[in-house]
mmCIF file of C-alpha atoms in Angstrom:
data_model
loop_
_atom_site.group_PDB
_atom_site.id
_atom_site.type_symbol
_atom_site.label_atom_id
_atom_site.label_comp_id
_atom_site.label_asym_id
_atom_site.label_seq_id
_atom_site.Cartn_x
_atom_site.Cartn_y
_atom_site.Cartn_z
ATOM 1 C CA UNK T 1 -0.624 -49.544 33.669
ATOM 2 C CA UNK T 2 0.336 -48.454 30.149
ATOM 3 C CA UNK T 3 2.050 -50.373 27.335
ATOM 4 C CA UNK T 4 5.374 -52.028 28.112
ATOM 5 C CA UNK T 5 6.343 -52.328 24.444
ATOM 6 C CA UNK T 6 5.930 -50.242 21.299
ATOM 7 C CA UNK T 7 5.705 -53.328 19.063
ATOM 8 C CA UNK T 8 2.787 -53.057 16.660
ATOM 9 C CA UNK T 9 2.240 -49.303 16.977
ATOM 10 C CA UNK T 10 5.495 -47.412 17.513
ATOM 11 C CA UNK T 11 7.238 -47.613 14.126
ATOM 12 C CA UNK T 12 6.352 -44.087 12.962
ATOM 13 C CA UNK T 13 7.253 -42.699 16.381
ATOM 14 C CA UNK T 14 10.659 -44.365 16.060
ATOM 15 C CA UNK T 15 11.072 -42.964 12.540
ATOM 16 C CA UNK T 16 10.273 -39.527 13.919
ATOM 17 C CA UNK T 17 13.018 -40.067 16.480
ATOM 18 C CA UNK T 18 15.429 -41.102 13.715
ATOM 19 C CA UNK T 19 14.912 -38.030 11.547
ATOM 20 C CA UNK T 20 15.091 -35.745 14.570
ATOM 21 C CA UNK T 21 18.193 -37.490 15.901
ATOM 22 C CA UNK T 22 19.819 -36.762 12.551
ATOM 23 C CA UNK T 23 18.845 -33.108 12.984
ATOM 24 C CA UNK T 24 20.460 -33.005 16.444
ATOM 25 C CA UNK T 25 23.595 -34.702 15.114
ATOM 26 C CA UNK T 26 23.850 -32.027 12.403
ATOM 27 C CA UNK T 27 23.186 -29.327 14.994
ATOM 28 C CA UNK T 28 25.658 -30.431 17.671
ATOM 29 C CA UNK T 29 28.184 -32.733 15.995
ATOM 30 C CA UNK T 30 28.174 -31.577 12.367
ATOM 31 C CA UNK T 31 26.938 -33.269 9.215
ATOM 32 C CA UNK T 32 30.344 -34.858 8.579
ATOM 33 C CA UNK T 33 30.379 -36.673 11.938
ATOM 34 C CA UNK T 34 30.387 -40.481 11.810
ATOM 35 C CA UNK T 35 30.025 -43.006 14.626
ATOM 36 C CA UNK T 36 32.897 -45.431 15.159
ATOM 37 C CA UNK T 37 32.498 -48.393 17.442
ATOM 38 C CA UNK T 38 34.685 -48.328 20.574
ATOM 39 C CA UNK T 39 35.775 -44.763 19.781
ATOM 40 C CA UNK T 40 35.577 -42.198 22.579
ATOM 41 C CA UNK T 41 32.917 -39.654 21.703
ATOM 42 C CA UNK T 42 32.313 -36.049 22.740
ATOM 43 C CA UNK T 43 29.863 -35.144 25.487
ATOM 44 C CA UNK T 44 27.539 -33.718 22.844
ATOM 45 C CA UNK T 45 27.139 -37.186 21.371
ATOM 46 C CA UNK T 46 25.927 -38.635 24.670
ATOM 47 C CA UNK T 47 23.641 -35.639 25.146
ATOM 48 C CA UNK T 48 21.986 -36.520 21.831
ATOM 49 C CA UNK T 49 21.545 -40.148 22.921
ATOM 50 C CA UNK T 50 20.117 -39.059 26.271
ATOM 51 C CA UNK T 51 17.488 -37.003 24.464
ATOM 52 C CA UNK T 52 16.037 -40.175 22.888
ATOM 53 C CA UNK T 53 16.622 -42.853 25.540
ATOM 54 C CA UNK T 54 13.501 -44.784 26.610
ATOM 55 C CA UNK T 55 12.910 -42.824 29.812
ATOM 56 C CA UNK T 56 9.852 -40.662 30.334
ATOM 57 C CA UNK T 57 11.942 -37.651 31.356
ATOM 58 C CA UNK T 58 14.031 -37.675 28.132
ATOM 59 C CA UNK T 59 13.023 -34.852 25.811
ATOM 60 C CA UNK T 60 12.310 -36.937 22.701
ATOM 61 C CA UNK T 61 11.643 -40.329 24.286
ATOM 62 C CA UNK T 62 8.854 -42.489 22.948
ATOM 63 C CA UNK T 63 7.054 -41.775 26.227
ATOM 64 C CA UNK T 64 7.067 -38.025 25.517
ATOM 65 C CA UNK T 65 6.055 -38.477 21.878
ATOM 66 C CA UNK T 66 3.174 -40.796 22.779
ATOM 67 C CA UNK T 67 1.974 -38.534 25.597
ATOM 68 C CA UNK T 68 2.182 -35.375 23.496
ATOM 69 C CA UNK T 69 0.285 -37.180 20.738
ATOM 70 C CA UNK T 70 -2.753 -37.368 23.013
ATOM 71 C CA UNK T 71 -3.153 -33.636 22.416
ATOM 72 C CA UNK T 72 -3.237 -34.360 18.674
ATOM 73 C CA UNK T 73 -6.087 -36.828 19.140
ATOM 74 C CA UNK T 74 -3.912 -39.955 19.104
ATOM 75 C CA UNK T 75 -4.362 -42.245 22.094
ATOM 76 C CA UNK T 76 -1.282 -44.022 23.433
ATOM 77 C CA UNK T 77 -0.777 -47.178 21.415
ATOM 78 C CA UNK T 78 -2.413 -45.729 18.296
ATOM 79 C CA UNK T 79 -0.471 -45.633 15.020
ATOM 80 C CA UNK T 80 0.760 -42.211 13.844
ATOM 81 C CA UNK T 81 1.067 -40.788 10.357
ATOM 82 C CA UNK T 82 3.994 -38.605 9.207
ATOM 83 C CA UNK T 83 2.124 -35.346 9.793
ATOM 84 C CA UNK T 84 1.135 -36.224 13.350
ATOM 85 C CA UNK T 85 4.634 -37.195 14.440
ATOM 86 C CA UNK T 86 5.992 -33.988 12.876
ATOM 87 C CA UNK T 87 3.502 -31.869 14.851
ATOM 88 C CA UNK T 88 4.381 -33.690 18.076
ATOM 89 C CA UNK T 89 8.137 -33.292 17.595
ATOM 90 C CA UNK T 90 7.686 -29.580 16.991
ATOM 91 C CA UNK T 91 5.911 -29.218 20.317
ATOM 92 C CA UNK T 92 8.613 -31.177 22.146
ATOM 93 C CA UNK T 93 11.356 -28.811 20.911
ATOM 94 C CA UNK T 94 9.844 -26.132 23.140
ATOM 95 C CA UNK T 95 11.328 -28.078 26.073
ATOM 96 C CA UNK T 96 14.750 -28.525 24.421
ATOM 97 C CA UNK T 97 16.717 -25.446 25.483
ATOM 98 C CA UNK T 98 20.015 -27.172 24.648
ATOM 99 C CA UNK T 99 19.396 -27.504 20.915
ATOM 100 C CA UNK T 100 17.684 -24.132 20.501
ATOM 101 C CA UNK T 101 15.959 -25.079 17.246
ATOM 102 C CA UNK T 102 13.283 -23.531 15.106
ATOM 103 C CA UNK T 103 10.965 -26.245 13.796
ATOM 104 C CA UNK T 104 8.672 -25.254 10.957
ATOM 105 C CA UNK T 105 6.052 -27.553 9.471
ATOM 106 C CA UNK T 106 5.059 -26.374 6.014
ATOM 107 C CA UNK T 107 1.401 -27.164 5.502
ATOM 108 C CA UNK T 108 -0.698 -27.004 2.336
ATOM 109 C CA UNK T 109 2.349 -28.050 0.265
ATOM 110 C CA UNK T 110 3.729 -24.508 0.595
ATOM 111 C CA UNK T 111 7.006 -23.215 2.050
ATOM 112 C CA UNK T 112 6.895 -19.475 2.808
ATOM 113 C CA UNK T 113 10.385 -17.936 2.856
ATOM 114 C CA UNK T 114 9.455 -14.744 4.712
ATOM 115 C CA UNK T 115 7.711 -16.633 7.518
ATOM 116 C CA UNK T 116 10.666 -18.963 8.056
ATOM 117 C CA UNK T 117 13.204 -16.127 8.113
ATOM 118 C CA UNK T 118 11.170 -14.238 10.694
ATOM 119 C CA UNK T 119 10.879 -17.360 12.850
ATOM 120 C CA UNK T 120 14.618 -18.100 12.708
ATOM 121 C CA UNK T 121 15.857 -14.541 13.232
ATOM 122 C CA UNK T 122 14.725 -13.848 16.783
ATOM 123 C CA UNK T 123 16.205 -12.157 19.836
ATOM 124 C CA UNK T 124 17.887 -14.686 22.121
ATOM 125 C CA UNK T 125 18.770 -13.767 25.733
ATOM 126 C CA UNK T 126 22.308 -14.203 27.040
ATOM 127 C CA UNK T 127 22.833 -15.359 30.623
ATOM 128 C CA UNK T 128 26.275 -13.782 30.958
ATOM 129 C CA UNK T 129 27.991 -11.575 28.393
ATOM 130 C CA UNK T 130 30.827 -13.437 26.668
ATOM 131 C CA UNK T 131 29.751 -16.931 27.752
ATOM 132 C CA UNK T 132 28.001 -19.561 25.638
ATOM 133 C CA UNK T 133 24.248 -19.944 25.977
ATOM 134 C CA UNK T 134 22.672 -22.983 24.341
ATOM 135 C CA UNK T 135 25.590 -23.131 21.943
ATOM 136 C CA UNK T 136 25.561 -19.430 21.051
ATOM 137 C CA UNK T 137 28.308 -17.057 22.187
ATOM 138 C CA UNK T 138 27.129 -13.599 23.183
ATOM 139 C CA UNK T 139 29.578 -10.773 22.641
ATOM 140 C CA UNK T 140 29.713 -7.103 23.574
ATOM 141 C CA UNK T 141 27.510 -5.320 26.079
ATOM 142 C CA UNK T 142 24.166 -6.295 24.513
ATOM 143 C CA UNK T 143 21.683 -8.131 26.691
ATOM 144 C CA UNK T 144 20.054 -9.497 23.568
ATOM 145 C CA UNK T 145 21.657 -10.528 20.289
ATOM 146 C CA UNK T 146 20.133 -11.331 16.944
ATOM 147 C CA UNK T 147 20.980 -14.871 15.786
ATOM 148 C CA UNK T 148 19.718 -17.359 13.260
ATOM 149 C CA UNK T 149 18.142 -20.249 15.103
ATOM 150 C CA UNK T 150 19.014 -23.502 13.279
ATOM 151 C CA UNK T 151 16.026 -24.646 11.252
ATOM 152 C CA UNK T 152 14.391 -28.052 11.039
ATOM 153 C CA UNK T 153 11.950 -27.891 8.148
ATOM 154 C CA UNK T 154 9.390 -30.692 7.889
ATOM 155 C CA UNK T 155 7.008 -30.837 4.914
ATOM 156 C CA UNK T 156 4.125 -33.334 5.175
ATOM 157 C CA UNK T 157 2.997 -34.344 1.698
ATOM 158 C CA UNK T 158 0.561 -36.611 -0.058
ATOM 159 C CA UNK T 159 2.015 -37.663 -3.409
ATOM 160 C CA UNK T 160 -0.989 -39.520 -4.761
ATOM 161 C CA UNK T 161 -4.138 -41.288 -3.641
ATOM 162 C CA UNK T 162 -3.536 -44.981 -3.012
ATOM 163 C CA UNK T 163 -0.057 -45.080 -4.583
ATOM 164 C CA UNK T 164 2.689 -42.579 -5.362
ATOM 165 C CA UNK T 165 2.271 -40.544 -8.532
ATOM 166 C CA UNK T 166 5.267 -41.416 -10.715
ATOM 167 C CA UNK T 167 5.647 -37.759 -11.678
ATOM 168 C CA UNK T 168 6.984 -37.032 -8.180
ATOM 169 C CA UNK T 169 9.700 -39.702 -8.159
ATOM 170 C CA UNK T 170 12.485 -37.648 -9.762
ATOM 171 C CA UNK T 171 11.706 -34.702 -7.481
ATOM 172 C CA UNK T 172 11.861 -36.962 -4.441
ATOM 173 C CA UNK T 173 15.259 -38.255 -5.558
ATOM 174 C CA UNK T 174 16.582 -34.707 -5.934
ATOM 175 C CA UNK T 175 15.341 -33.814 -2.432
ATOM 176 C CA UNK T 176 17.311 -36.733 -0.989
ATOM 177 C CA UNK T 177 20.428 -35.467 -2.787
ATOM 178 C CA UNK T 178 20.324 -31.965 -1.279
ATOM 179 C CA UNK T 179 23.070 -31.182 1.285
ATOM 180 C CA UNK T 180 20.367 -29.973 3.716
ATOM 181 C CA UNK T 181 18.381 -33.233 3.522
ATOM 182 C CA UNK T 182 17.381 -35.049 6.701
ATOM 183 C CA UNK T 183 15.657 -37.793 4.747
ATOM 184 C CA UNK T 184 12.030 -38.831 4.520
ATOM 185 C CA UNK T 185 9.668 -40.548 6.949
ATOM 186 C CA UNK T 186 6.928 -42.678 5.440
ATOM 187 C CA UNK T 187 6.785 -46.291 4.351
ATOM 188 C CA UNK T 188 4.110 -48.731 3.393
ATOM 189 C CA UNK T 189 0.556 -48.725 4.808
ATOM 190 C CA UNK T 190 0.834 -49.085 8.615
ATOM 191 C CA UNK T 191 4.558 -49.892 8.358
ATOM 192 C CA UNK T 192 6.851 -46.887 8.732
ATOM 193 C CA UNK T 193 10.446 -46.520 7.516
ATOM 194 C CA UNK T 194 13.097 -43.795 7.561
ATOM 195 C CA UNK T 195 14.409 -43.176 4.045
ATOM 196 C CA UNK T 196 17.934 -41.781 3.784
ATOM 197 C CA UNK T 197 18.791 -42.075 0.077
ATOM 198 C CA UNK T 198 18.273 -44.000 -3.126
ATOM 199 C CA UNK T 199 20.065 -46.182 -5.666
ATOM 200 C CA UNK T 200 18.516 -46.298 -9.128
ATOM 201 C CA UNK T 201 14.815 -46.936 -8.591
ATOM 202 C CA UNK T 202 15.250 -48.208 -5.022
ATOM 203 C CA UNK T 203 14.979 -46.244 -1.795
ATOM 204 C CA UNK T 204 17.491 -46.917 0.991
ATOM 205 C CA UNK T 205 15.884 -47.007 4.416
ATOM 206 C CA UNK T 206 16.331 -47.851 8.078
ATOM 207 C CA UNK T 207 13.688 -50.177 9.482
ATOM 208 C CA UNK T 208 12.505 -49.737 13.102
ATOM 209 C CA UNK T 209 10.754 -53.121 13.206
ATOM 210 C CA UNK T 210 13.519 -54.982 15.051
ATOM 211 C CA UNK T 211 12.477 -55.072 18.686
ATOM 212 C CA UNK T 212 15.103 -55.001 21.436
ATOM 213 C CA UNK T 213 15.255 -54.321 25.176
ATOM 214 C CA UNK T 214 15.470 -50.707 26.311
ATOM 215 C CA UNK T 215 18.964 -49.386 27.043
ATOM 216 C CA UNK T 216 19.806 -48.742 30.682
ATOM 217 C CA UNK T 217 22.206 -46.073 31.880
ATOM 218 C CA UNK T 218 25.353 -47.378 33.571
ATOM 219 C CA UNK T 219 26.330 -46.318 37.081
ATOM 220 C CA UNK T 220 28.635 -43.631 35.682
ATOM 221 C CA UNK T 221 25.791 -42.252 33.558
ATOM 222 C CA UNK T 222 27.153 -43.535 30.231
ATOM 223 C CA UNK T 223 25.115 -45.408 27.648
ATOM 224 C CA UNK T 224 25.854 -48.665 25.891
ATOM 225 C CA UNK T 225 25.384 -47.237 22.424
ATOM 226 C CA UNK T 226 25.776 -50.170 20.000
ATOM 227 C CA UNK T 227 22.030 -50.696 19.623
ATOM 228 C CA UNK T 228 21.513 -47.049 18.618
ATOM 229 C CA UNK T 229 23.392 -47.665 15.368
ATOM 230 C CA UNK T 230 22.795 -49.817 12.299
ATOM 231 C CA UNK T 231 25.081 -52.860 12.494
ATOM 232 C CA UNK T 232 24.142 -54.174 9.042
ATOM 233 C CA UNK T 233 23.531 -52.661 5.598
ATOM 234 C CA UNK T 234 20.305 -50.646 5.302
ATOM 235 C CA UNK T 235 17.261 -52.091 3.548
ATOM 236 C CA UNK T 236 15.977 -51.278 0.059
ATOM 237 C CA UNK T 237 12.582 -51.084 -1.581
ATOM 238 C CA UNK T 238 11.211 -49.987 -4.942
ATOM 239 C CA UNK T 239 10.225 -46.311 -4.965
ATOM 240 C CA UNK T 240 6.930 -47.296 -6.599
ATOM 241 C CA UNK T 241 5.997 -49.198 -3.402
ATOM 242 C CA UNK T 242 6.201 -46.052 -1.249
ATOM 243 C CA UNK T 243 2.973 -45.010 0.459
ATOM 244 C CA UNK T 244 2.033 -41.557 -0.885
ATOM 245 C CA UNK T 245 1.771 -40.055 2.624
ATOM 246 C CA UNK T 246 5.263 -38.870 3.653
ATOM 247 C CA UNK T 247 7.103 -36.058 5.409
ATOM 248 C CA UNK T 248 10.301 -34.653 3.917
ATOM 249 C CA UNK T 249 12.883 -33.164 6.302
ATOM 250 C CA UNK T 250 15.650 -30.571 5.898
ATOM 251 C CA UNK T 251 18.145 -28.953 8.289
ATOM 252 C CA UNK T 252 19.566 -25.454 7.743
ATOM 253 C CA UNK T 253 22.167 -24.542 10.352
ATOM 254 C CA UNK T 254 22.616 -21.007 9.033
ATOM 255 C CA UNK T 255 20.679 -18.508 6.973
ATOM 256 C CA UNK T 256 23.105 -19.149 4.123
ATOM 257 C CA UNK T 257 22.159 -22.847 4.249
ATOM 258 C CA UNK T 258 18.509 -21.879 3.920
ATOM 259 C CA UNK T 259 19.183 -19.474 1.030
ATOM 260 C CA UNK T 260 21.108 -22.214 -0.789
ATOM 261 C CA UNK T 261 18.263 -24.660 -0.148
ATOM 262 C CA UNK T 262 15.814 -22.189 -1.696
ATOM 263 C CA UNK T 263 18.037 -21.932 -4.780
ATOM 264 C CA UNK T 264 18.099 -25.731 -5.097
ATOM 265 C CA UNK T 265 14.302 -25.910 -4.833
ATOM 266 C CA UNK T 266 13.845 -23.235 -7.520
ATOM 267 C CA UNK T 267 16.092 -25.206 -9.871
ATOM 268 C CA UNK T 268 14.175 -28.411 -9.122
ATOM 269 C CA UNK T 269 10.932 -26.673 -10.095
ATOM 270 C CA UNK T 270 12.346 -26.291 -13.605
ATOM 271 C CA UNK T 271 13.043 -29.998 -14.091
ATOM 272 C CA UNK T 272 11.307 -31.482 -17.092
ATOM 273 C CA UNK T 273 8.941 -34.408 -16.567
ATOM 274 C CA UNK T 274 9.149 -33.966 -12.788
ATOM 275 C CA UNK T 275 6.241 -32.640 -10.737
ATOM 276 C CA UNK T 276 7.145 -30.274 -7.861
ATOM 277 C CA UNK T 277 6.175 -31.838 -4.529
ATOM 278 C CA UNK T 278 5.636 -28.453 -2.871
ATOM 279 C CA UNK T 279 5.609 -24.757 -3.699
ATOM 280 C CA UNK T 280 8.230 -22.216 -2.574
ATOM 281 C CA UNK T 281 6.896 -18.653 -2.226
ATOM 282 C CA UNK T 282 8.414 -15.410 -0.926
ATOM 283 C CA UNK T 283 5.409 -14.169 1.052
ATOM 284 C CA UNK T 284 2.500 -15.760 2.827
ATOM 285 C CA UNK T 285 -0.448 -16.186 0.420
ATOM 286 C CA UNK T 286 -3.489 -14.109 1.295
ATOM 287 C CA UNK T 287 -5.692 -17.184 1.742
ATOM 288 C CA UNK T 288 -3.437 -18.458 4.562
ATOM 289 C CA UNK T 289 -4.814 -17.551 7.956
ATOM 290 C CA UNK T 290 -1.577 -18.296 9.806
ATOM 291 C CA UNK T 291 1.516 -20.080 8.537
ATOM 292 C CA UNK T 292 2.448 -21.425 11.957
ATOM 293 C CA UNK T 293 0.137 -24.349 12.648
ATOM 294 C CA UNK T 294 0.799 -24.336 16.383
ATOM 295 C CA UNK T 295 -0.414 -20.758 16.790
ATOM 296 C CA UNK T 296 -3.800 -21.389 15.195
ATOM 297 C CA UNK T 297 -6.703 -20.065 17.228
ATOM 298 C CA UNK T 298 -10.433 -20.838 17.218
ATOM 299 C CA UNK T 299 -10.943 -17.444 15.535
ATOM 300 C CA UNK T 300 -9.152 -18.757 12.447
ATOM 301 C CA UNK T 301 -10.449 -22.320 12.287
ATOM 302 C CA UNK T 302 -13.341 -24.131 13.816
ATOM 303 C CA UNK T 303 -12.650 -27.388 15.650
ATOM 304 C CA UNK T 304 -13.480 -29.706 12.750
ATOM 305 C CA UNK T 305 -11.296 -27.753 10.318
ATOM 306 C CA UNK T 306 -8.423 -27.716 12.818
ATOM 307 C CA UNK T 307 -8.668 -31.488 13.238
ATOM 308 C CA UNK T 308 -8.525 -32.007 9.477
ATOM 309 C CA UNK T 309 -5.576 -29.592 9.268
ATOM 310 C CA UNK T 310 -3.459 -31.680 11.630
ATOM 311 C CA UNK T 311 -4.522 -35.137 10.444
ATOM 312 C CA UNK T 312 -4.229 -34.814 6.689
ATOM 313 C CA UNK T 313 -2.599 -38.232 6.316
ATOM 314 C CA UNK T 314 -5.669 -39.908 7.767
ATOM 315 C CA UNK T 315 -8.138 -38.364 5.350
ATOM 316 C CA UNK T 316 -10.232 -40.665 3.217
ATOM 317 C CA UNK T 317 -10.353 -39.803 -0.462
ATOM 318 C CA UNK T 318 -13.328 -40.332 -2.738
ATOM 319 C CA UNK T 319 -13.108 -40.012 -6.522
ATOM 320 C CA UNK T 320 -16.215 -38.345 -7.891
ATOM 321 C CA UNK T 321 -17.438 -39.086 -11.393
ATOM 322 C CA UNK T 322 -18.437 -36.113 -13.526
#
């Protein structure tokens, strides 16, 4: 019999659920949507909740995340880092036909514009002409239409060795201010948080470390949803206390959103006294074997290199003297 609780090991998995739940809210309900207690919600809202409920057949349940993590070398009950949970969530979207997302994980601190645009602009089949399919309306007599698949962009980063390099702090603040921001998953060593903003030199975060019983579906299939929402003000911590291993998230519902995001990132790169956290390039650099981590093959990387590629947040660093 497996674990009956995620206490002590599930905080980063829960943070992964939080950032992805925000992506689904933006995708299906809109970024301006806000939850109001005792207010009747749309079906799409309950569909989002159902995707994360603690049942093994829910698409993004902790059961699915933990089980999929086994393929990333993480046994059930083992603590995840930001990169691992990002890789797992990307794999789980393959089973989410309702949301119809493109999830791209930018490795090596590099975001390649051409690769992302090719991934998001793909042919999508229509079941019946003129009827909605996964949220997209197909028109005319075409069996296939070209659409932009909404993008979830996750960028795993290491912003220092044992502590965050102060040169990245202003850049991190600007990322949290972008209209496409989904926030940041990270925290302190072995204690994960979901960061949603900042005030001055403090980060605002949601803390998954309050344990509670799992939510059961009612007889009519509805969910008691109070425990899915923060009933008290979010927590704060000094930015300087942030563990340097993080993953930054963004959501671009349209190609225009992505183009605007690229413009914001280019402007951020020109900030004085602020180090860029990642590089934005038009084309895939020649030294990249394949920009899509999930399509890597043994011909590109041997097993040991592939393991290091996926588990960058677990690497041990050694400072060599010259």
